[in-house]
Coordinates of N, CA and C in Angstrom, one line a residue:
X15 N 35.8 -32.3 -10.0 CA 35.2 -32.4 -11.3 C 34.5 -33.7 -11.4
X16 N 33.2 -33.7 -11.3 CA 32.5 -35.0 -11.3 C 31.7 -35.2 -12.6
X17 N 31.8 -34.3 -13.5 CA 31.0 -34.4 -14.8 C 31.6 -35.5 -15.7
X18 N 30.8 -36.5 -15.9 CA 31.4 -37.6 -16.7 C 31.7 -37.3 -18.1
X19 N 31.0 -36.4 -18.8 CA 31.3 -36.1 -20.2 C 32.6 -35.3 -20.2
X20 N 32.9 -34.5 -19.2 CA 34.1 -33.7 -19.2 C 35.3 -34.7 -18.9
X21 N 35.1 -35.6 -17.9 CA 36.1 -36.6 -17.7 C 36.4 -37.5 -18.9
X22 N 35.4 -37.8 -19.6 CA 35.6 -38.6 -20.8 C 36.4 -37.9 -21.9
X23 N 36.1 -36.6 -22.0 CA 36.9 -35.8 -23.0 C 38.4 -35.9 -22.6
X24 N 38.7 -35.7 -21.4 CA 40.1 -35.7 -21.0 C 40.7 -37.1 -21.0
X25 N 39.9 -38.1 -20.8 CA 40.4 -39.5 -21.0 C 40.7 -39.8 -22.4
X26 N 39.8 -39.3 -23.3 CA 40.0 -39.6 -24.7 C 41.0 -38.8 -25.4
X27 N 41.3 -37.6 -24.8 CA 42.2 -36.6 -25.5 C 43.4 -36.2 -24.7
X28 N 43.8 -37.1 -23.7 CA 44.8 -36.7 -22.7 C 46.1 -36.4 -23.4
X29 N 46.6 -37.2 -24.4 CA 47.9 -36.9 -25.0 C 47.8 -35.7 -25.8
X30 N 46.8 -35.5 -26.6 CA 46.7 -34.2 -27.4 C 46.6 -33.0 -26.5
X31 N 45.7 -33.1 -25.5 CA 45.6 -32.0 -24.6 C 46.9 -31.6 -23.9
X32 N 47.6 -32.6 -23.5 CA 48.9 -32.4 -22.8 C 49.9 -31.7 -23.6
X33 N 49.8 -31.8 -24.9 CA 50.8 -31.2 -25.8 C 50.4 -29.8 -26.4
X34 N 49.2 -29.4 -26.1 CA 48.7 -28.1 -26.7 C 49.3 -26.9 -26.1
X35 N 49.7 -26.9 -24.8 CA 50.4 -25.8 -24.2 C 51.5 -26.5 -23.3
X36 N 52.7 -26.0 -23.5 CA 53.8 -26.6 -22.7 C 54.6 -25.5 -21.9
X37 N 54.4 -24.2 -22.2 CA 55.0 -23.2 -21.4 C 54.2 -22.9 -20.1
X38 N 54.8 -22.6 -19.0 CA 54.1 -22.3 -17.8 C 53.2 -21.1 -18.0
X39 N 52.1 -21.0 -17.2 CA 51.3 -19.8 -17.1 C 52.1 -18.6 -16.9
X40 N 51.7 -17.5 -17.4 CA 52.5 -16.3 -17.4 C 52.6 -15.5 -16.1
X41 N 52.3 -14.2 -16.2 CA 52.6 -13.3 -15.0 C 51.8 -13.7 -13.8
X42 N 50.6 -14.3 -13.9 CA 49.8 -14.7 -12.8 C 50.6 -15.7 -11.9
X43 N 51.2 -16.7 -12.5 CA 51.9 -17.7 -11.8 C 53.1 -17.1 -11.1
X44 N 53.8 -16.2 -11.8 CA 55.0 -15.6 -11.2 C 54.6 -14.7 -10.0
X45 N 53.5 -14.0 -10.1 CA 53.0 -13.2 -9.0 C 52.6 -14.0 -7.8
X46 N 52.0 -15.2 -8.1 CA 51.6 -16.1 -7.0 C 52.8 -16.6 -6.3
X47 N 53.9 -17.0 -7.0 CA 55.1 -17.5 -6.4 C 55.8 -16.4 -5.6
X48 N 55.8 -15.2 -6.2 CA 56.5 -14.1 -5.5 C 55.9 -13.7 -4.2
X49 N 54.6 -14.1 -4.0 CA 53.9 -13.8 -2.8 C 54.0 -14.9 -1.7
X50 N 54.7 -15.9 -2.0 CA 54.9 -17.0 -1.1 C 56.3 -17.1 -0.5
X51 N 56.5 -17.6 0.6 CA 57.9 -17.8 1.1 C 58.7 -18.8 0.3
X52 N 60.0 -18.6 0.3 CA 60.8 -19.6 -0.4 C 60.6 -21.0 0.0
X53 N 60.5 -21.9 -0.9 CA 60.3 -23.3 -0.6 C 58.9 -23.7 -0.1
X54 N 57.9 -22.8 -0.2 CA 56.6 -23.0 0.3 C 55.9 -24.3 -0.2
X55 N 55.1 -24.8 0.6 CA 54.3 -26.0 0.2 C 53.1 -25.6 -0.6
X56 N 53.0 -26.1 -1.8 CA 51.9 -25.7 -2.8 C 51.1 -26.9 -3.2
X57 N 49.8 -26.8 -3.2 CA 48.9 -27.7 -3.8 C 48.4 -27.2 -5.1
X58 N 48.6 -28.0 -6.2 CA 48.1 -27.6 -7.5 C 46.9 -28.5 -7.7
X59 N 45.7 -27.8 -7.9 CA 44.5 -28.5 -8.3 C 44.3 -28.4 -9.8
X60 N 44.2 -29.6 -10.4 CA 44.1 -29.6 -11.9 C 45.3 -29.3 -12.6
X61 N 46.4 -30.1 -12.4 CA 47.7 -29.7 -13.0 C 47.8 -30.0 -14.5
X62 N 46.8 -30.7 -15.1 CA 46.9 -30.9 -16.5 C 48.1 -31.7 -16.9
X63 N 48.9 -31.1 -17.8 CA 50.1 -31.7 -18.3 C 51.3 -31.5 -17.4
X64 N 51.1 -30.8 -16.3 CA 52.2 -30.6 -15.3 C 53.1 -29.4 -15.6
X65 N 52.8 -28.6 -16.6 CA 53.6 -27.5 -17.0 C 53.9 -26.5 -15.9
X66 N 52.8 -26.1 -15.1 CA 53.0 -25.2 -14.0 C 53.7 -25.8 -12.8
X67 N 53.4 -27.1 -12.5 CA 54.1 -27.8 -11.5 C 55.6 -27.9 -11.8
X68 N 55.9 -28.2 -13.0 CA 57.4 -28.3 -13.4 C 58.1 -26.9 -13.1
X69 N 57.4 -25.8 -13.5 CA 58.0 -24.5 -13.2 C 58.2 -24.3 -11.7
X70 N 57.2 -24.5 -11.0 CA 57.2 -24.3 -9.5 C 58.3 -25.1 -8.9
X71 N 58.4 -26.4 -9.3 CA 59.5 -27.3 -8.7 C 60.8 -26.7 -9.1
X72 N 61.0 -26.3 -10.3 CA 62.3 -25.7 -10.7 C 62.7 -24.5 -10.0
X73 N 61.6 -23.7 -9.5 CA 61.9 -22.5 -8.7 C 62.1 -22.8 -7.2
X74 N 62.1 -24.1 -6.8 CA 62.4 -24.5 -5.5 C 61.3 -24.7 -4.5
X75 N 60.0 -24.7 -5.1 CA 58.9 -24.9 -4.2 C 58.5 -26.4 -4.1
X76 N 57.9 -26.7 -3.0 CA 57.5 -28.0 -2.6 C 56.0 -28.2 -3.1
X77 N 55.9 -28.9 -4.2 CA 54.6 -28.9 -5.0 C 54.0 -30.3 -4.9
X78 N 52.7 -30.3 -4.6 CA 51.9 -31.6 -4.7 C 50.9 -31.3 -5.9
X79 N 51.2 -32.0 -7.0 CA 50.4 -31.8 -8.2 C 49.3 -32.9 -8.2
X80 N 48.1 -32.4 -8.5 CA 46.9 -33.3 -8.6 C 46.1 -33.0 -9.8
X81 N 45.3 -34.0 -10.2 CA 44.3 -33.8 -11.3 C 43.2 -34.7 -11.1
X82 N 42.0 -34.3 -11.5 CA 40.8 -35.2 -11.4 C 40.7 -36.2 -12.4
X83 N 41.5 -36.1 -13.5 CA 41.5 -37.0 -14.6 C 42.7 -38.0 -14.4
X84 N 42.5 -39.3 -14.3 CA 43.6 -40.2 -14.2 C 44.6 -40.1 -15.4
X85 N 44.0 -39.9 -16.6 CA 44.8 -39.9 -17.8 C 45.7 -38.7 -17.8
X86 N 45.1 -37.5 -17.4 CA 46.0 -36.3 -17.4 C 47.0 -36.4 -16.3
X87 N 46.6 -37.0 -15.1 CA 47.6 -37.2 -14.1 C 48.8 -38.0 -14.5
X88 N 48.5 -39.0 -15.4 CA 49.6 -39.9 -15.9 C 50.5 -39.1 -16.8
X89 N 49.9 -38.2 -17.6 CA 50.7 -37.3 -18.5 C 51.6 -36.4 -17.7
X90 N 51.0 -35.8 -16.6 CA 51.8 -34.9 -15.8 C 52.9 -35.7 -15.1
X91 N 52.6 -36.9 -14.6 CA 53.6 -37.7 -13.9 C 54.7 -38.1 -14.8
X92 N 54.5 -38.3 -16.0 CA 55.5 -38.6 -17.0 C 56.4 -37.4 -17.2
X93 N 55.8 -36.2 -17.3 CA 56.6 -35.0 -17.4 C 57.4 -34.7 -16.2
X94 N 56.8 -34.8 -15.0 CA 57.5 -34.4 -13.8 C 58.5 -35.5 -13.2
X95 N 58.3 -36.7 -13.6 CA 59.1 -37.8 -13.1 C 58.9 -38.0 -11.6
X96 N 57.7 -37.7 -11.1 CA 57.3 -37.9 -9.7 C 55.8 -38.2 -9.7
X97 N 55.3 -38.8 -8.6 CA 53.8 -39.1 -8.5 C 52.9 -37.9 -8.6
X98 N 51.8 -38.0 -9.3 CA 50.8 -37.0 -9.4 C 49.5 -37.7 -8.9
X99 N 48.9 -37.1 -7.9 CA 47.8 -37.7 -7.2 C 46.5 -37.4 -8.0
X100 N 45.6 -38.4 -8.2 CA 44.3 -38.3 -8.8 C 43.4 -37.8 -7.6
X101 N 42.9 -36.6 -7.8 CA 42.1 -36.0 -6.7 C 41.0 -35.1 -7.3
X102 N 39.8 -35.4 -7.0 CA 38.7 -34.6 -7.4 C 38.5 -33.5 -6.3
X103 N 38.1 -32.3 -6.7 CA 38.0 -31.2 -5.8 C 37.3 -31.5 -4.6
X104 N 36.1 -32.1 -4.7 CA 35.2 -32.3 -3.6 C 35.8 -33.4 -2.6
X105 N 36.9 -34.0 -3.0 CA 37.5 -35.0 -2.1 C 38.7 -34.4 -1.3
X106 N 39.0 -33.2 -1.5 CA 40.1 -32.5 -0.8 C 39.7 -32.5 0.7
X107 N 40.6 -33.1 1.6 CA 40.3 -33.1 3.0 C 41.4 -32.7 3.9
X108 N 42.4 -32.0 3.3 CA 43.6 -31.6 4.0 C 43.2 -30.4 5.0
X109 N 43.9 -30.3 6.1 CA 43.7 -29.2 7.0 C 45.0 -28.5 7.3
X110 N 45.1 -27.3 7.1 CA 46.3 -26.4 7.3 C 47.6 -27.1 6.9
X111 N 47.5 -27.6 5.6 CA 48.7 -28.4 5.1 C 49.5 -27.6 4.0
X112 N 49.0 -26.5 3.5 CA 49.7 -25.9 2.4 C 49.8 -24.4 2.6
X113 N 50.9 -23.8 2.1 CA 51.1 -22.3 2.1 C 50.4 -21.7 0.9
X114 N 50.1 -22.4 -0.2 CA 49.5 -21.9 -1.3 C 48.7 -23.0 -2.1
X115 N 47.7 -22.5 -2.7 CA 46.9 -23.4 -3.6 C 46.8 -22.7 -5.0
X116 N 47.2 -23.4 -6.0 CA 47.2 -22.9 -7.4 C 46.2 -23.7 -8.2
X117 N 45.2 -23.1 -8.8 CA 44.1 -23.8 -9.6 C 43.9 -23.0 -10.9
X118 N 44.8 -23.2 -11.8 CA 44.7 -22.5 -13.1 C 43.8 -23.3 -14.0
X119 N 42.7 -22.7 -14.4 CA 41.8 -23.3 -15.4 C 41.3 -24.7 -15.0
X120 N 41.0 -24.9 -13.8 CA 40.6 -26.2 -13.3 C 39.2 -26.1 -12.6
X121 N 39.1 -25.2 -11.6 CA 37.9 -25.1 -10.9 C 36.7 -24.6 -11.8
X122 N 37.0 -24.2 -13.0 CA 36.0 -23.8 -13.9 C 35.1 -25.0 -14.3
X123 N 35.6 -26.2 -14.0 CA 34.8 -27.4 -14.3 C 34.0 -27.9 -13.1
X124 N 34.2 -27.2 -11.9 CA 33.5 -27.6 -10.7 C 32.0 -27.3 -10.9
X125 N 31.1 -28.2 -10.4 CA 29.7 -27.9 -10.5 C 29.4 -26.5 -9.8
X126 N 28.6 -25.7 -10.5 CA 28.3 -24.3 -9.9 C 27.7 -24.4 -8.5
X127 N 26.8 -25.4 -8.3 CA 26.2 -25.5 -7.0 C 27.2 -26.0 -5.9
X128 N 28.2 -26.7 -6.3 CA 29.1 -27.2 -5.4 C 30.4 -26.4 -5.1
X129 N 30.5 -25.3 -5.9 CA 31.7 -24.5 -5.8 C 31.9 -23.9 -4.4
X130 N 30.9 -23.3 -3.7 CA 31.2 -22.8 -2.4 C 31.8 -23.8 -1.4
X131 N 31.3 -25.1 -1.5 CA 31.8 -26.1 -0.7 C 33.2 -26.5 -1.0
X132 N 33.6 -26.5 -2.3 CA 34.9 -26.7 -2.7 C 35.9 -25.6 -2.2
X133 N 35.4 -24.3 -2.4 CA 36.2 -23.2 -1.9 C 36.4 -23.2 -0.4
X134 N 35.4 -23.8 0.3 CA 35.6 -23.9 1.8 C 36.6 -25.0 2.1
X135 N 36.7 -26.1 1.3 CA 37.7 -27.1 1.5 C 39.1 -26.6 1.3
X136 N 39.2 -25.7 0.2 CA 40.5 -25.1 -0.1 C 40.9 -24.2 1.1
X137 N 40.0 -23.4 1.6 CA 40.2 -22.5 2.8 C 40.8 -23.3 3.9
X138 N 40.2 -24.5 4.2 CA 40.6 -25.3 5.3 C 42.0 -25.9 5.1
X139 N 42.3 -26.2 3.8 CA 43.5 -26.9 3.5 C 44.7 -25.9 3.6
X140 N 44.5 -24.6 3.6 CA 45.6 -23.7 3.7 C 46.0 -23.4 5.2
X141 N 47.2 -23.1 5.4 CA 47.7 -22.6 6.6 C 47.3 -21.1 6.8
X142 N 47.4 -20.6 8.0 CA 47.1 -19.2 8.2 C 48.0 -18.3 7.3
X143 N 47.5 -17.3 6.6 CA 48.1 -16.4 5.7 C 48.4 -17.1 4.3
X144 N 47.8 -18.3 4.1 CA 48.0 -19.1 2.9 C 47.3 -18.3 1.7
X145 N 47.9 -18.5 0.5 CA 47.4 -17.8 -0.7 C 46.8 -18.8 -1.6
X146 N 45.7 -18.4 -2.2 CA 44.9 -19.2 -3.2 C 44.6 -18.3 -4.4
X147 N 45.0 -18.9 -5.6 CA 44.8 -18.2 -6.9 C 44.1 -19.2 -7.8
X148 N 43.1 -18.8 -8.5 CA 42.3 -19.6 -9.4 C 41.8 -18.8 -10.5
X149 N 41.5 -19.4 -11.7 CA 40.9 -18.6 -12.8 C 39.8 -19.4 -13.4
X150 N 38.8 -18.7 -13.9 CA 37.6 -19.2 -14.5 C 37.3 -18.5 -15.8
X151 N 36.5 -19.2 -16.6 CA 36.0 -18.5 -17.8 C 34.7 -17.8 -17.5
X152 N 34.7 -16.5 -17.8 CA 33.5 -15.7 -17.5 C 32.3 -16.1 -18.3
X153 N 31.1 -15.9 -17.8 CA 29.9 -16.1 -18.5 C 28.7 -15.7 -17.7
X154 N 27.6 -16.3 -18.0 CA 26.4 -16.0 -17.3 C 25.6 -17.3 -16.8
X155 N 26.4 -18.3 -16.5 CA 25.8 -19.5 -16.0 C 26.3 -20.7 -16.7
X156 N 26.0 -21.9 -16.1 CA 26.5 -23.2 -16.5 C 26.3 -23.5 -18.0
X157 N 27.2 -24.2 -18.6 CA 27.0 -24.6 -20.0 C 28.2 -25.6 -20.4
X158 N 28.2 -25.9 -21.7 CA 29.2 -26.8 -22.3 C 29.8 -26.1 -23.5
X159 N 31.1 -26.4 -23.7 CA 31.8 -25.8 -24.9 C 31.6 -26.7 -26.0
X160 N 32.2 -26.4 -27.1 CA 32.1 -27.2 -28.4 C 32.6 -28.6 -28.3
X161 N 33.4 -28.9 -27.2 CA 33.9 -30.3 -27.0 C 33.0 -31.1 -26.0
X162 N 32.0 -30.4 -25.6 CA 31.1 -31.1 -24.6 C 31.5 -31.0 -23.2
X163 N 32.6 -30.2 -22.9 CA 33.0 -30.1 -21.5 C 32.1 -29.2 -20.7
X164 N 31.9 -29.5 -19.5 CA 31.1 -28.6 -18.6 C 31.9 -27.5 -18.1
X165 N 31.3 -26.3 -18.0 CA 32.0 -25.1 -17.4 C 30.9 -24.4 -16.5
X166 N 31.4 -23.9 -15.4 CA 30.4 -23.2 -14.5 C 30.2 -21.7 -15.0
X167 N 31.0 -21.2 -15.9 CA 30.9 -19.8 -16.5 C 30.3 -18.8 -15.5
X168 N 30.9 -18.4 -14.5 CA 30.4 -17.5 -13.5 C 30.4 -16.0 -14.0
X169 N 29.5 -15.3 -13.4 CA 29.6 -13.8 -13.5 C 30.5 -13.4 -12.4
X170 N 31.2 -12.3 -12.5 CA 32.1 -11.8 -11.5 C 31.5 -11.7 -10.1
X171 N 30.4 -11.0 -10.0 CA 29.9 -10.8 -8.6 C 29.4 -12.1 -8.0
X172 N 28.8 -12.9 -8.8 CA 28.3 -14.2 -8.3 C 29.5 -15.1 -7.8
X173 N 30.6 -15.0 -8.5 CA 31.8 -15.7 -8.2 C 32.4 -15.2 -6.8
X174 N 32.5 -13.9 -6.7 CA 33.0 -13.4 -5.4 C 32.0 -13.7 -4.3
X175 N 30.7 -13.8 -4.5 CA 29.8 -14.2 -3.5 C 30.0 -15.6 -3.1
X176 N 30.4 -16.5 -4.0 CA 30.7 -17.9 -3.7 C 31.9 -17.9 -2.7
X177 N 32.9 -17.1 -3.0 CA 34.1 -17.0 -2.2 C 33.8 -16.6 -0.8
X178 N 33.0 -15.5 -0.7 CA 32.6 -15.0 0.6 C 31.8 -16.0 1.4
X179 N 30.9 -16.7 0.7 CA 30.1 -17.8 1.4 C 30.9 -18.9 1.9
X180 N 32.1 -19.1 1.3 CA 33.0 -20.1 1.8 C 34.0 -19.7 2.8
X181 N 33.9 -18.4 3.3 CA 34.7 -18.0 4.4 C 35.9 -17.1 3.9
X182 N 36.0 -16.8 2.6 CA 37.1 -15.9 2.2 C 36.8 -14.5 2.4
X183 N 37.8 -13.7 2.9 CA 37.5 -12.3 3.2 C 38.3 -11.5 2.1
X184 N 37.6 -10.6 1.5 CA 38.2 -9.7 0.5 C 38.9 -10.4 -0.6
X185 N 38.3 -11.3 -1.3 CA 38.9 -11.9 -2.5 C 39.0 -10.8 -3.6
X186 N 40.1 -10.8 -4.4 CA 40.3 -9.8 -5.4 C 40.1 -10.5 -6.8
X187 N 39.3 -9.9 -7.6 CA 39.1 -10.4 -9.0 C 39.6 -9.5 -10.0
X188 N 40.3 -10.1 -11.0 CA 40.8 -9.3 -12.1 C 40.5 -10.0 -13.4
X189 N 40.2 -9.3 -14.5 CA 39.8 -9.9 -15.7 C 41.0 -9.8 -16.7
X190 N 41.1 -10.8 -17.5 CA 42.2 -10.8 -18.6 C 41.5 -11.5 -19.8
X191 N 41.9 -10.9 -21.0 CA 41.5 -11.6 -22.2 C 42.5 -12.6 -22.6
X192 N 42.1 -13.7 -23.1 CA 43.0 -14.8 -23.5 C 42.3 -15.8 -24.4
X193 N 42.7 -17.0 -24.2 CA 42.1 -18.1 -25.0 C 42.2 -19.4 -24.2
X194 N 41.8 -20.5 -24.8 CA 42.0 -21.8 -24.1 C 42.2 -22.9 -25.2
X195 N 41.9 -24.1 -24.8 CA 42.1 -25.2 -25.7 C 41.3 -25.0 -27.0
X196 N 40.1 -24.4 -26.9 CA 39.2 -24.2 -28.0 C 39.7 -23.1 -29.0
X197 N 40.7 -22.3 -28.6 CA 41.3 -21.2 -29.4 C 40.3 -20.1 -29.6
X198 N 39.3 -20.0 -28.8 CA 38.3 -18.9 -28.9 C 38.7 -17.7 -28.0
X199 N 38.4 -16.5 -28.3 CA 38.6 -15.4 -27.4 C 37.8 -15.6 -26.1
X200 N 38.5 -15.5 -25.0 CA 37.9 -15.8 -23.7 C 38.2 -14.7 -22.7
X201 N 37.2 -14.3 -21.9 CA 37.5 -13.4 -20.8 C 37.7 -14.3 -19.5
X202 N 38.9 -14.2 -19.0 CA 39.3 -15.0 -17.8 C 39.1 -14.2 -16.5
X203 N 38.5 -14.8 -15.5 CA 38.4 -14.2 -14.2 C 39.4 -14.8 -13.3
X204 N 40.4 -14.0 -12.9 CA 41.4 -14.4 -12.0 C 41.1 -14.0 -10.6
X205 N 41.0 -14.9 -9.6 CA 40.7 -14.5 -8.3 C 41.8 -14.9 -7.3
X206 N 42.2 -13.9 -6.5 CA 43.3 -14.1 -5.5 C 42.7 -13.9 -4.2
X207 N 42.9 -14.8 -3.3 CA 42.4 -14.7 -1.9 C 43.4 -15.2 -0.9
X208 N 43.5 -14.6 0.2 CA 44.4 -15.0 1.2 C 43.7 -15.3 2.5
X209 N 44.1 -16.4 3.1 CA 43.5 -16.8 4.4 C 44.0 -16.0 5.5
X210 N 43.1 -15.5 6.4 CA 43.6 -14.6 7.5 C 44.6 -15.4 8.4

């Protein structure tokens, strides 16, 4: 996430943002964990307030929580009682280090033009048979929300094409209606991909 206006929003609103949702993500997170071996090593990209990382840790998984916003990373670190690394997506340089990557409502801030490269970095960071789950807000191209935050707003087929361009084979996309920080009805695109 390199968009300065988006980073400024999270810097200025970190405490408020960190308290707007405290329960872990629902069935998608549980399905992700159920598809991994016990104690699997997980990278969370964009952990926000740490709610999902806390749940994964409580379930016995080995979680490395990261966020591109130093202020949100500090909120998550306070919640988790352990270090949270400040990491922008484009700086991920791990190789075959994780069994799973969880990116709930974070890669939606990645620049559209840079998304295939980021997806390739995630592919490289996973071990063979590693699982990657991410979600995005559906749309028809880049834009900003009412708070000035940047979103890539992909169309489903374009998003799957980005995955394939990054080396993913047969990514699966499902849509769910929900909402976000803005409390507006939102169509979410959930993509699940496994490294061969």
